[in-house]
JSON list of C-alpha atoms in Angstrom, two decimals:
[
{"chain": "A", "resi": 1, "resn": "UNK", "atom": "CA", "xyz": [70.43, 173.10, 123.20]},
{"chain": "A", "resi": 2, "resn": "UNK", "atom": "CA", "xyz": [72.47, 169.85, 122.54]},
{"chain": "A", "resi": 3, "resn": "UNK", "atom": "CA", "xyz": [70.95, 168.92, 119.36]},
{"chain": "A", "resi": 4, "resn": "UNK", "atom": "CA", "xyz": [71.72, 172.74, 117.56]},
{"chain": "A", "resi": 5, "resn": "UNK", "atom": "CA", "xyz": [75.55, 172.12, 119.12]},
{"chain": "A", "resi": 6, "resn": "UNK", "atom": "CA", "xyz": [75.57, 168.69, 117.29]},
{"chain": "A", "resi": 7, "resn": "UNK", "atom": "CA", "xyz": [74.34, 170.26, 113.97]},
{"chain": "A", "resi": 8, "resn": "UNK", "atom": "CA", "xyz": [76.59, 173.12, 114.30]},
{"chain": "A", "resi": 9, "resn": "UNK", "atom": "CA", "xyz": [79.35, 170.54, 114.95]},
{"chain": "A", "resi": 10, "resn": "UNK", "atom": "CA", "xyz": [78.63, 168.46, 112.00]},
{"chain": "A", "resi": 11, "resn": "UNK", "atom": "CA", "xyz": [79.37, 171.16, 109.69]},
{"chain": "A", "resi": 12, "resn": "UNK", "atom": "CA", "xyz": [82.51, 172.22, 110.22]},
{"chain": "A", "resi": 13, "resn": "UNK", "atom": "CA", "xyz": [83.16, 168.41, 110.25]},
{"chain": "A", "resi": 14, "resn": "UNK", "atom": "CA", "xyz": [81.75, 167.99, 106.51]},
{"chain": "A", "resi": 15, "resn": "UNK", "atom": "CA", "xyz": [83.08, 171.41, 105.54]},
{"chain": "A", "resi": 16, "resn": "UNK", "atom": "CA", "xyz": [86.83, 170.17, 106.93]},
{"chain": "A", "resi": 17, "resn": "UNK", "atom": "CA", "xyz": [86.38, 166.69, 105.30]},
{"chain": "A", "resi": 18, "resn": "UNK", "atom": "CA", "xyz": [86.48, 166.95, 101.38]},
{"chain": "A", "resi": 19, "resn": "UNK", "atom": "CA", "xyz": [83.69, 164.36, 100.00]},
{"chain": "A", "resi": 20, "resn": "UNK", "atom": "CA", "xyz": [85.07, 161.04, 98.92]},
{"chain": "A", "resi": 21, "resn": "UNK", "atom": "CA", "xyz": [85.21, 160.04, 95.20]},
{"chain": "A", "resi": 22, "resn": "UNK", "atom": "CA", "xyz": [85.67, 157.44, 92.73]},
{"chain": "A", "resi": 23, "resn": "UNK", "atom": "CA", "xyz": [89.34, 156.42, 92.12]},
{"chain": "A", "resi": 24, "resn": "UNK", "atom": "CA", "xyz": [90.27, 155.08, 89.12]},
{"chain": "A", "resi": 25, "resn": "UNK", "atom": "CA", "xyz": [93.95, 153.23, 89.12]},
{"chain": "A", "resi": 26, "resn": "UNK", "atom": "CA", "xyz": [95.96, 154.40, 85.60]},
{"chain": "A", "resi": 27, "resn": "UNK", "atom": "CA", "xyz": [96.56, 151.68, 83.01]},
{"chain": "A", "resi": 28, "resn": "UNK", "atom": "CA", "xyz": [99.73, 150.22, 83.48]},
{"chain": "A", "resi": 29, "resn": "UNK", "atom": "CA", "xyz": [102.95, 151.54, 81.55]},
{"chain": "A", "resi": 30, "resn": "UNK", "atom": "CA", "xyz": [104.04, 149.36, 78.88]},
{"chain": "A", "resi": 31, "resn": "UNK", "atom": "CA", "xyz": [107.77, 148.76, 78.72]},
{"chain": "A", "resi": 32, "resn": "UNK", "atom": "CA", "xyz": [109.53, 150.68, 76.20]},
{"chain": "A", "resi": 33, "resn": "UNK", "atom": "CA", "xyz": [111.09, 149.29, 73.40]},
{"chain": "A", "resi": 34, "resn": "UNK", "atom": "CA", "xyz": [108.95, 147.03, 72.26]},
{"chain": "A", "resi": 35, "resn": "UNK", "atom": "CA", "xyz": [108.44, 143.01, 73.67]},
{"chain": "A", "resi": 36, "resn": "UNK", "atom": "CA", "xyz": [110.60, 142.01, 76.45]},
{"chain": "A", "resi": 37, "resn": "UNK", "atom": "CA", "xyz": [113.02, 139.06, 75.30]},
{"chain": "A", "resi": 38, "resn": "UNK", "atom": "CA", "xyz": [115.27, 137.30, 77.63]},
{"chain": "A", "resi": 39, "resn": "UNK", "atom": "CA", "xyz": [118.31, 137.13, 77.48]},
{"chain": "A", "resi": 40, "resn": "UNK", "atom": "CA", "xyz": [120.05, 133.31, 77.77]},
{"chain": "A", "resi": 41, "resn": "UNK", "atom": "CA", "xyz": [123.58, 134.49, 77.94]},
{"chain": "A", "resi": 42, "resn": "UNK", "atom": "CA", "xyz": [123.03, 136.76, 81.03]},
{"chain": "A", "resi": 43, "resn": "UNK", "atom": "CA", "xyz": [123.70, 134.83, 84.44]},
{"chain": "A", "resi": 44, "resn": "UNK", "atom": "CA", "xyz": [120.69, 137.11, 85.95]},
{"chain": "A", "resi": 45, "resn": "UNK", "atom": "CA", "xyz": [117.82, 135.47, 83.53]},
{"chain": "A", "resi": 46, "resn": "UNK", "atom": "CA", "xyz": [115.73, 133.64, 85.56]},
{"chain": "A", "resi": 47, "resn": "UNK", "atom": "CA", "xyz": [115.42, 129.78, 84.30]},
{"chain": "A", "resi": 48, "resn": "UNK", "atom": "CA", "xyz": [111.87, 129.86, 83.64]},
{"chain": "A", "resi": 49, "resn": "UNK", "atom": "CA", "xyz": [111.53, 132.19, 81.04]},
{"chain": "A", "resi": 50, "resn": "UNK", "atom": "CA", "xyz": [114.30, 130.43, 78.83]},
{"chain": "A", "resi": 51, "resn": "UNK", "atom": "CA", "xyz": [111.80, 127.22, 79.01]},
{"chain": "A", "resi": 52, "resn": "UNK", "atom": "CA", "xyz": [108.94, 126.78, 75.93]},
{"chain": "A", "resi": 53, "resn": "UNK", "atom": "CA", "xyz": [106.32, 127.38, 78.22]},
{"chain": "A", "resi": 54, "resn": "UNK", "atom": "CA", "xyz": [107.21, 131.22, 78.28]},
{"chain": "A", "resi": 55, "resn": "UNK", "atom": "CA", "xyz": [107.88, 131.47, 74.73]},
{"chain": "A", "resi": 56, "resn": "UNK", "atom": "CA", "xyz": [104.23, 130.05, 74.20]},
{"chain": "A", "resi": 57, "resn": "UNK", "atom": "CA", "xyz": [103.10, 132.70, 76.51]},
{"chain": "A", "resi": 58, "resn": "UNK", "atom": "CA", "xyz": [105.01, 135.54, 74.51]},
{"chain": "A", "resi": 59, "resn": "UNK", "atom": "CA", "xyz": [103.95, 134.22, 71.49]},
{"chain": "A", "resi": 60, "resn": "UNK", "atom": "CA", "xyz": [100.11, 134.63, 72.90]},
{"chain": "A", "resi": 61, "resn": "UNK", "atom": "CA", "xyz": [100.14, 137.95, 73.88]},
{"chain": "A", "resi": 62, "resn": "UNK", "atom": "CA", "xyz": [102.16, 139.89, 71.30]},
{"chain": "A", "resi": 63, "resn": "UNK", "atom": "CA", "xyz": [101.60, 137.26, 68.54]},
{"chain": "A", "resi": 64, "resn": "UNK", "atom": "CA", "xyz": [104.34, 137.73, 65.59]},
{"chain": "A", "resi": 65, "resn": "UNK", "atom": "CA", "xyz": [105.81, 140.71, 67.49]},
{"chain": "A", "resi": 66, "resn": "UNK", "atom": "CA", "xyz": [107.44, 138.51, 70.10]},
{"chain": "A", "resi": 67, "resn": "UNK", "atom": "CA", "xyz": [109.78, 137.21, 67.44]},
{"chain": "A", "resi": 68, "resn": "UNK", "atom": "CA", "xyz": [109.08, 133.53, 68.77]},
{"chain": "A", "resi": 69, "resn": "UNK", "atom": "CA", "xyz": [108.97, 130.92, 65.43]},
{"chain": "A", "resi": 70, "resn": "UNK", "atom": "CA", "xyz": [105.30, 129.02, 65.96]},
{"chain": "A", "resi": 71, "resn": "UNK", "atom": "CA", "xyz": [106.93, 125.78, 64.73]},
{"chain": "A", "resi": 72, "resn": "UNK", "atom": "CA", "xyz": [109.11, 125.54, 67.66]},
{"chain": "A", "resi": 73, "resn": "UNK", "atom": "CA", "xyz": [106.12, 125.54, 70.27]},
{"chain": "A", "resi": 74, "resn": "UNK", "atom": "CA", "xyz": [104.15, 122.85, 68.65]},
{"chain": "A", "resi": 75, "resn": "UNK", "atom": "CA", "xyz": [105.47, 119.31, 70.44]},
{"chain": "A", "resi": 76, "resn": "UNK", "atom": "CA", "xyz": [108.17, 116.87, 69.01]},
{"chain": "A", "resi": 77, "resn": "UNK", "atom": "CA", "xyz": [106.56, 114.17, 67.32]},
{"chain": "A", "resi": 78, "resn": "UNK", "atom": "CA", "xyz": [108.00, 111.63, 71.04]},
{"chain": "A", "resi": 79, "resn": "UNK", "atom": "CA", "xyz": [105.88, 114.41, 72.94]},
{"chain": "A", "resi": 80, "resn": "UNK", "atom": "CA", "xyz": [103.19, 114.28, 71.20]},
{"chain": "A", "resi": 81, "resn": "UNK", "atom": "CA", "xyz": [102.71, 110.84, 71.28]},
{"chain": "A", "resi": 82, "resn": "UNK", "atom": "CA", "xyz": [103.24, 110.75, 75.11]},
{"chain": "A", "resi": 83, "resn": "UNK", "atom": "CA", "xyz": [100.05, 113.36, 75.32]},
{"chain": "A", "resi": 84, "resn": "UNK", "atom": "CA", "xyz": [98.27, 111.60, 73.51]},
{"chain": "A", "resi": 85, "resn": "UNK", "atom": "CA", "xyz": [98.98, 108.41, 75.52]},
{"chain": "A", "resi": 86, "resn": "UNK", "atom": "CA", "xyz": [98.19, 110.27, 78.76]},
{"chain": "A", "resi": 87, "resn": "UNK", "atom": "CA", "xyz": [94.95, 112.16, 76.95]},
{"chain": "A", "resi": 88, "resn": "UNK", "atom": "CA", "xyz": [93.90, 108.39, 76.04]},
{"chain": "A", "resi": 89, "resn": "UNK", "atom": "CA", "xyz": [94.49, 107.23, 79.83]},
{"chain": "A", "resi": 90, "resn": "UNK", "atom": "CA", "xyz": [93.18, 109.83, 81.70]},
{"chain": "A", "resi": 91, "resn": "UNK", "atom": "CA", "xyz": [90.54, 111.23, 79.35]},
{"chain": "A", "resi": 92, "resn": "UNK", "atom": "CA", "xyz": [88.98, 107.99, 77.17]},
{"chain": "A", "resi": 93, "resn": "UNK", "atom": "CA", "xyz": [86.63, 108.26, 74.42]},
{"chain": "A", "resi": 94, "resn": "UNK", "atom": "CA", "xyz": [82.60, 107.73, 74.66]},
{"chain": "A", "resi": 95, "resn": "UNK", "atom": "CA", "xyz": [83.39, 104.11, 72.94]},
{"chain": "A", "resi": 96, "resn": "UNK", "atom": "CA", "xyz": [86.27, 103.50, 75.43]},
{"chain": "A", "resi": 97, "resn": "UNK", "atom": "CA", "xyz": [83.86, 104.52, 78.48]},
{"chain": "A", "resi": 98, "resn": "UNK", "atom": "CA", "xyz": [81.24, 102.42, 77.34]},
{"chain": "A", "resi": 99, "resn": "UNK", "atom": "CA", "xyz": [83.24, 99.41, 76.77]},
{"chain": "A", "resi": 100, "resn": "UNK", "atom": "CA", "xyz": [84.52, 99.93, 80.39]},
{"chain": "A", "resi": 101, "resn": "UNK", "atom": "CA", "xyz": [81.21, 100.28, 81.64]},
{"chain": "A", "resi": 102, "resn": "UNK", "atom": "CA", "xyz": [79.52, 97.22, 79.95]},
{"chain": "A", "resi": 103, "resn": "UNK", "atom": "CA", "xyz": [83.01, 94.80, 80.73]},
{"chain": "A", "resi": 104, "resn": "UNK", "atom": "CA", "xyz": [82.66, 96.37, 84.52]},
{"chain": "A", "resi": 105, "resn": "UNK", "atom": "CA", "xyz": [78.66, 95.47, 84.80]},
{"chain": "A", "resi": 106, "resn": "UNK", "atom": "CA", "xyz": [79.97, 92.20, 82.96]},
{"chain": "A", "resi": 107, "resn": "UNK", "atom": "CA", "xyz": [81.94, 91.58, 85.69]},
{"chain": "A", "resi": 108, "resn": "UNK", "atom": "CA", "xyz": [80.18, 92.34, 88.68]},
{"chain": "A", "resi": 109, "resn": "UNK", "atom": "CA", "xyz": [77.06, 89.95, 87.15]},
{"chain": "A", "resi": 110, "resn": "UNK", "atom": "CA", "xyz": [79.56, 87.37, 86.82]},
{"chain": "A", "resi": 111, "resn": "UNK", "atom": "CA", "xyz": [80.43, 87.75, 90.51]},
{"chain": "A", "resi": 112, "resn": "UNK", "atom": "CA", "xyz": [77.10, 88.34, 92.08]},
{"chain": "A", "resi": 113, "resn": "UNK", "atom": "CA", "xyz": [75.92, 84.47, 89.79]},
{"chain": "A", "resi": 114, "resn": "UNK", "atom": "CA", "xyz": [79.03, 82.52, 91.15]},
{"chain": "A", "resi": 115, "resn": "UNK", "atom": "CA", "xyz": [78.05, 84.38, 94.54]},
{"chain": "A", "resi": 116, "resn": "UNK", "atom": "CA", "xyz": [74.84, 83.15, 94.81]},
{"chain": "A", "resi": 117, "resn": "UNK", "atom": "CA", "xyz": [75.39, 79.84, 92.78]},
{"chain": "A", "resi": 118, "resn": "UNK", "atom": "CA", "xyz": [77.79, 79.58, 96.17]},
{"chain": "A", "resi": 119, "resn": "UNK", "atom": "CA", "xyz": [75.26, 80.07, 98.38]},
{"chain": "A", "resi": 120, "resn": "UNK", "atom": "CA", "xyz": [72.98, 77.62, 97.02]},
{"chain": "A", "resi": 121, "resn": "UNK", "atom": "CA", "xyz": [75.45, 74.96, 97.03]},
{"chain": "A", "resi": 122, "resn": "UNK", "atom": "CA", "xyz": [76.44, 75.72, 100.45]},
{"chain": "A", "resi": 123, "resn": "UNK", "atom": "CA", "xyz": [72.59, 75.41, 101.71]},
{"chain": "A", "resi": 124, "resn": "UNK", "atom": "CA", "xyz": [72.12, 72.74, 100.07]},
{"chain": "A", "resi": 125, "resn": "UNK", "atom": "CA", "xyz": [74.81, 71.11, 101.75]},
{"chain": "A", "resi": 126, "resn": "UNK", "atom": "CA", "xyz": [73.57, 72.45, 105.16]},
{"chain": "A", "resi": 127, "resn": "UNK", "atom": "CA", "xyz": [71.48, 69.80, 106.41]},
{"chain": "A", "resi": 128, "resn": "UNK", "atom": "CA", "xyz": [74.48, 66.84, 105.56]},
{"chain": "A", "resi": 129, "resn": "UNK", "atom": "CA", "xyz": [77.22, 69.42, 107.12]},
{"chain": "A", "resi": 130, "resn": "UNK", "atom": "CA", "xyz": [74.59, 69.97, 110.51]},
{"chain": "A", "resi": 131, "resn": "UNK", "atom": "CA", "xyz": [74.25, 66.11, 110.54]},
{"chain": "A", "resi": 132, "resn": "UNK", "atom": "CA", "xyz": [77.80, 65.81, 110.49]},
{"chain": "A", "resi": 133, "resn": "UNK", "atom": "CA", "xyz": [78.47, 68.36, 113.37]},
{"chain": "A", "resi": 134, "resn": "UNK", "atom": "CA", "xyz": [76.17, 66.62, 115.42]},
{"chain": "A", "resi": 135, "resn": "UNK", "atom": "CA", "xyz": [77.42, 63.39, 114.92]},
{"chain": "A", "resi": 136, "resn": "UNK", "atom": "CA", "xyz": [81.53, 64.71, 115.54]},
{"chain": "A", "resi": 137, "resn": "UNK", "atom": "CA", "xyz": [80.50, 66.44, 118.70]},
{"chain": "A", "resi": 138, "resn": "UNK", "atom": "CA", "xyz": [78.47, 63.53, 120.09]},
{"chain": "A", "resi": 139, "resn": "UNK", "atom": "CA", "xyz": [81.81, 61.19, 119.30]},
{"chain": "A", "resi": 140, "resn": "UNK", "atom": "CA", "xyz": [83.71, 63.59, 121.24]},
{"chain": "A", "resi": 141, "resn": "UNK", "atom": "CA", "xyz": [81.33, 63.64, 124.25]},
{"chain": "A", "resi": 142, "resn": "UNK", "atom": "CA", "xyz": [81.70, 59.76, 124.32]},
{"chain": "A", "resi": 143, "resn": "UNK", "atom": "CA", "xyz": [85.29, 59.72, 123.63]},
{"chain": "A", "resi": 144, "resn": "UNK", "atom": "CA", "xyz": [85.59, 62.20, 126.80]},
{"chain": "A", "resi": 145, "resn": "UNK", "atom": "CA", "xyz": [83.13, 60.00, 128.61]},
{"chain": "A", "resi": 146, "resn": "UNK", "atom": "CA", "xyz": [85.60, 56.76, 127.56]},
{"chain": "A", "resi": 147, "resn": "UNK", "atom": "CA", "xyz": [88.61, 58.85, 128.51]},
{"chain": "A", "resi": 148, "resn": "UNK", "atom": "CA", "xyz": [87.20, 59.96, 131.91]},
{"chain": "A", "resi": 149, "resn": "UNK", "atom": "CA", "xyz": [85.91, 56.11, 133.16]},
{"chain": "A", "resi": 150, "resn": "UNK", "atom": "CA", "xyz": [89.57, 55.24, 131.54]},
{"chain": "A", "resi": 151, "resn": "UNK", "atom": "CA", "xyz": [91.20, 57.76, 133.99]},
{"chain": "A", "resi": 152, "resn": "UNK", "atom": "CA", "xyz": [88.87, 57.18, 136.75]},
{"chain": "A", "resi": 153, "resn": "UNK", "atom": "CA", "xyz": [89.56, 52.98, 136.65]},
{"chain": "A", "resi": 154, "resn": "UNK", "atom": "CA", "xyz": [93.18, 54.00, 136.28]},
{"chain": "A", "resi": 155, "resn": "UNK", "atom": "CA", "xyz": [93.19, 56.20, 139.70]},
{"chain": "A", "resi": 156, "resn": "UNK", "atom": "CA", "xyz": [91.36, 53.30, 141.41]},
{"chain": "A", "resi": 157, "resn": "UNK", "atom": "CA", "xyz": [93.73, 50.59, 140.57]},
{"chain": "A", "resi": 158, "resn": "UNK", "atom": "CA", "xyz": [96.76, 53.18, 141.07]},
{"chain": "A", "resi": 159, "resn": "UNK", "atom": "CA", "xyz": [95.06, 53.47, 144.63]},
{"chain": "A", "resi": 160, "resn": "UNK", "atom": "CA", "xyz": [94.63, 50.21, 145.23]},
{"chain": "A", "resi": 161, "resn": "UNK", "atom": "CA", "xyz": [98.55, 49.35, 144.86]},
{"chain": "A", "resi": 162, "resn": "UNK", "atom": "CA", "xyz": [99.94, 51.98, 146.43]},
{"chain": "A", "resi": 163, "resn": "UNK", "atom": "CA", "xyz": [97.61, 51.92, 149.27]},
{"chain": "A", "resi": 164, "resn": "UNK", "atom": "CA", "xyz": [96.87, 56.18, 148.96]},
{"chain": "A", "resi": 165, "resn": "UNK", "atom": "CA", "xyz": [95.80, 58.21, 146.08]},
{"chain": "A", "resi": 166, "resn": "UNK", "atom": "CA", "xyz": [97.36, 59.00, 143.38]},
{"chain": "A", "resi": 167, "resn": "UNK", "atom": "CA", "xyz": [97.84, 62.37, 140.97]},
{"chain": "A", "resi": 168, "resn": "UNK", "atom": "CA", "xyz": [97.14, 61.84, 137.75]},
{"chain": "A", "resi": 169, "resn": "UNK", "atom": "CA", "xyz": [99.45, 64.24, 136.58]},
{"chain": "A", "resi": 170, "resn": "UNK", "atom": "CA", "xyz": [102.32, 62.37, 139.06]},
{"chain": "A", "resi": 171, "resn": "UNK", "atom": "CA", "xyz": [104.75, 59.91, 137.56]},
{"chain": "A", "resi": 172, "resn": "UNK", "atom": "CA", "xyz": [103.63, 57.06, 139.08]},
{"chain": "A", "resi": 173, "resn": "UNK", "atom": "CA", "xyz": [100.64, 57.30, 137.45]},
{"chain": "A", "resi": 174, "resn": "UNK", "atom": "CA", "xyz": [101.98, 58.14, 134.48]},
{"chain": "A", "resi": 175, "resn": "UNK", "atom": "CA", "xyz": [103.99, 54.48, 134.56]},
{"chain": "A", "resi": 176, "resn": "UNK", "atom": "CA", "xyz": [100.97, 52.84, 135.71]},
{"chain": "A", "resi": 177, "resn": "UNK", "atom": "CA", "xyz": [99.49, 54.17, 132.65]},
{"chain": "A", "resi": 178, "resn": "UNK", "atom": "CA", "xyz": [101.91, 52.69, 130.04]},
{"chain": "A", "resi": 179, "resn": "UNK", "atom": "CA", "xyz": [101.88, 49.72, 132.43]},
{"chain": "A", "resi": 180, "resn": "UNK", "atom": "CA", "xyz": [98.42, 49.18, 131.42]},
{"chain": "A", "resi": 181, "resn": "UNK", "atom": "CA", "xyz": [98.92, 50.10, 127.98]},
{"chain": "A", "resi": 182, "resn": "UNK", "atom": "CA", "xyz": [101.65, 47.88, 127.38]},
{"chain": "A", "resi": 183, "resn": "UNK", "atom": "CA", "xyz": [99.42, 44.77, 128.90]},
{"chain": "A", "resi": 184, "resn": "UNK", "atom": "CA", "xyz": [96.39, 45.71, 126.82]},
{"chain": "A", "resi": 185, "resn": "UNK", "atom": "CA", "xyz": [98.65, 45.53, 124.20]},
{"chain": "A", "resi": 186, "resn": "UNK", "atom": "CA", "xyz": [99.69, 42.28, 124.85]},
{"chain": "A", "resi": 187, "resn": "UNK", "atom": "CA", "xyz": [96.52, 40.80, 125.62]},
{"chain": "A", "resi": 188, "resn": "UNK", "atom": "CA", "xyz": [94.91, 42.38, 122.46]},
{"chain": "A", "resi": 189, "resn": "UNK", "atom": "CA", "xyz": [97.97, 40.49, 120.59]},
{"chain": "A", "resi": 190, "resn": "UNK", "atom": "CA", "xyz": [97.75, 37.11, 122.07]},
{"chain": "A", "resi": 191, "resn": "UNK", "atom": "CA", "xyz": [93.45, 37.64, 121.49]},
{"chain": "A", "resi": 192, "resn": "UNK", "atom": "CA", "xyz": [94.00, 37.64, 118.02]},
{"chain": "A", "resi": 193, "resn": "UNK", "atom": "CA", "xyz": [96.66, 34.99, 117.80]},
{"chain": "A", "resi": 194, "resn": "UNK", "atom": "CA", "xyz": [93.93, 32.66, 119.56]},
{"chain": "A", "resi": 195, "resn": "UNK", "atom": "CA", "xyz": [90.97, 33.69, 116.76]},
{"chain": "A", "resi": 196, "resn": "UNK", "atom": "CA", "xyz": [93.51, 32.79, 113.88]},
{"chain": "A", "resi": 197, "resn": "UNK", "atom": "CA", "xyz": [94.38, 29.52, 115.52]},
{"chain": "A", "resi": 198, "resn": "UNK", "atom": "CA", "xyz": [90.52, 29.07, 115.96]},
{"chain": "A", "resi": 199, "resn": "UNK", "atom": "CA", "xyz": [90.14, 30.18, 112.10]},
{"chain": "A", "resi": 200, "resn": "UNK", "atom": "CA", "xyz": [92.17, 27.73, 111.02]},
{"chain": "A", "resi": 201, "resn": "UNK", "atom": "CA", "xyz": [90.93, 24.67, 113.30]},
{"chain": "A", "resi": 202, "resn": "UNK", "atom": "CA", "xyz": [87.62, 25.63, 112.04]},
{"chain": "A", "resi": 203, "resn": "UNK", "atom": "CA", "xyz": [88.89, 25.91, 108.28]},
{"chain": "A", "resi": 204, "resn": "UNK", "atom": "CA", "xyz": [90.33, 22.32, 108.52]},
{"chain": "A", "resi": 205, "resn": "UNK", "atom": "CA", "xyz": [87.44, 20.63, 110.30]},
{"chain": "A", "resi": 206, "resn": "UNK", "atom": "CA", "xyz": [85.37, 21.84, 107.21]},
{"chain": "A", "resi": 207, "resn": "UNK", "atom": "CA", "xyz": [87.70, 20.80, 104.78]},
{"chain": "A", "resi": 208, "resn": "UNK", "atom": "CA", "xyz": [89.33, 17.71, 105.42]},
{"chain": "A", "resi": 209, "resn": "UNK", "atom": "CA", "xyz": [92.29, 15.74, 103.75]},
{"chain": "A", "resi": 210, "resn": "UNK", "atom": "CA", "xyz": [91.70, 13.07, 101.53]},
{"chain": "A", "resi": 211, "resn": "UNK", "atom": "CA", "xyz": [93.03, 9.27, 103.18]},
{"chain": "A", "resi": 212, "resn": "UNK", "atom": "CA", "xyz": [95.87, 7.82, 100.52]},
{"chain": "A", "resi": 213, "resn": "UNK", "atom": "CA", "xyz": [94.82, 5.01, 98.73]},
{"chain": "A", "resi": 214, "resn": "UNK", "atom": "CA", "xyz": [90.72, 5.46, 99.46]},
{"chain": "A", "resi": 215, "resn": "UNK", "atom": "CA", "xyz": [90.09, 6.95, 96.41]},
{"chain": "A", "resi": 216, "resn": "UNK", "atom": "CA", "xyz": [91.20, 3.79, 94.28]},
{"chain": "A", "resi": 217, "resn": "UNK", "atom": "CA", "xyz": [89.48, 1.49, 92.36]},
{"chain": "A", "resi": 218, "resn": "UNK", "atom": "CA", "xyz": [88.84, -2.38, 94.35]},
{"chain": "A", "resi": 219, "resn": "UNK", "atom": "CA", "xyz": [91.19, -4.96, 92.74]},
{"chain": "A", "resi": 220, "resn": "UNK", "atom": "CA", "xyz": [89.32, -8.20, 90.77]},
{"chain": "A", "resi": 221, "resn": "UNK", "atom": "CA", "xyz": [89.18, -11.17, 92.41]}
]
């Protein structure tokens, strides 16, 4: 019984409803009188259709009608040359994009040769510049070695005067320290005036001065 109710029920539901159809909007109503042309004396014209663009647009859609002279949309000979300028820049010839191109890949081969010319030098120089790190970091190892015996006799003799130990980082030690330096100094000053006495001792036993008077000739009898 449901199913003739929901038959019954669909008719008076398609028989209430009108079927649907097509719409089709009207064209639109052109404007009477003619073209539109603003006016530049009324406060109420908008500013953009006083500017060339909308005269160019006038003059493409009604053609003569619009009353808009041709020669006034074409650009001043300054504009012109400023489009072209920005057509040359932003939109190059084939020639122009080639010679780009080839001075670009020009460019980059020059960088990738002094690249790898760089590289080669560089190795080459490898085994000199290892040699040479080995050799810095061994003087540094002794010259820490020298420095830490140097501290280590220095904390002994400081210990031995004062009778206790002594901080290195305390200022007696640091006095003891240019103590010693200044006698090491002196010592190393009177060592060398002693070799160039020595130098010159030996210099004049090797050479010695003629006697006055041997040199002559014997007198006759």
């Amino acid at each position: 019984m449901a199913a003739p109710m929901r038959r019954a029920w669909l008719g008076l539901l398609r028989a209430a409803v009108p079927a649907a159809r097509s719409y089709h909007a009207p064209p639109p109503r052109r404007r009477a009188g003619g073209v539109y042309r603003p006016d530049p004396d009324d406060p109420l014209t908008p500013a953009w259709q006083l500017e060339p663009a909308y005269e160019a647009k006038l003059y493409g859609r009604h053609g003569s009608a619009s009353g808009v002279d041709p020669a006034r949309l074409w650009p001043s000979p300054g504009k012109l040359q400023e489009l072209e300028a920005e057509e040359r820049e932003w939109f190059p010839g084939l020639r122009e994009m080639e010679a780009a191109l080839d001075k670009k890949e020009q460019e980059e081969e020059r960088q990738r040769v002094e690249r790898e010319k760089l590289i080669a030098a560089n190795m080459a120089k490898m085994p000199q510049m290892i040699e040479d790190w080995r050799r810095e970091k061994a003087a540094r190892k002794e010259k820490e070695r020298e420095d830490k015996a140097r501290r280590e006799r220095l904390l002994a003799e400081a210990q031995e005067r004062f009778g206790h130990k002594v901080d290195h980082r305390s200022s007696k030690f640091q006095e003891l320290v240019q103590e010693m330096e200044k006698k090491q100094r002196k010592e190393l000053k009177l060592k060398k005036k002693q070799l160039k006495e020595e130098a010159k001792k030996k210099a004049a036993a090797a050479d010695p001065e003629p006697v006055p008077g041997s040199a002559g000739a014997a007198e006759p009898a």
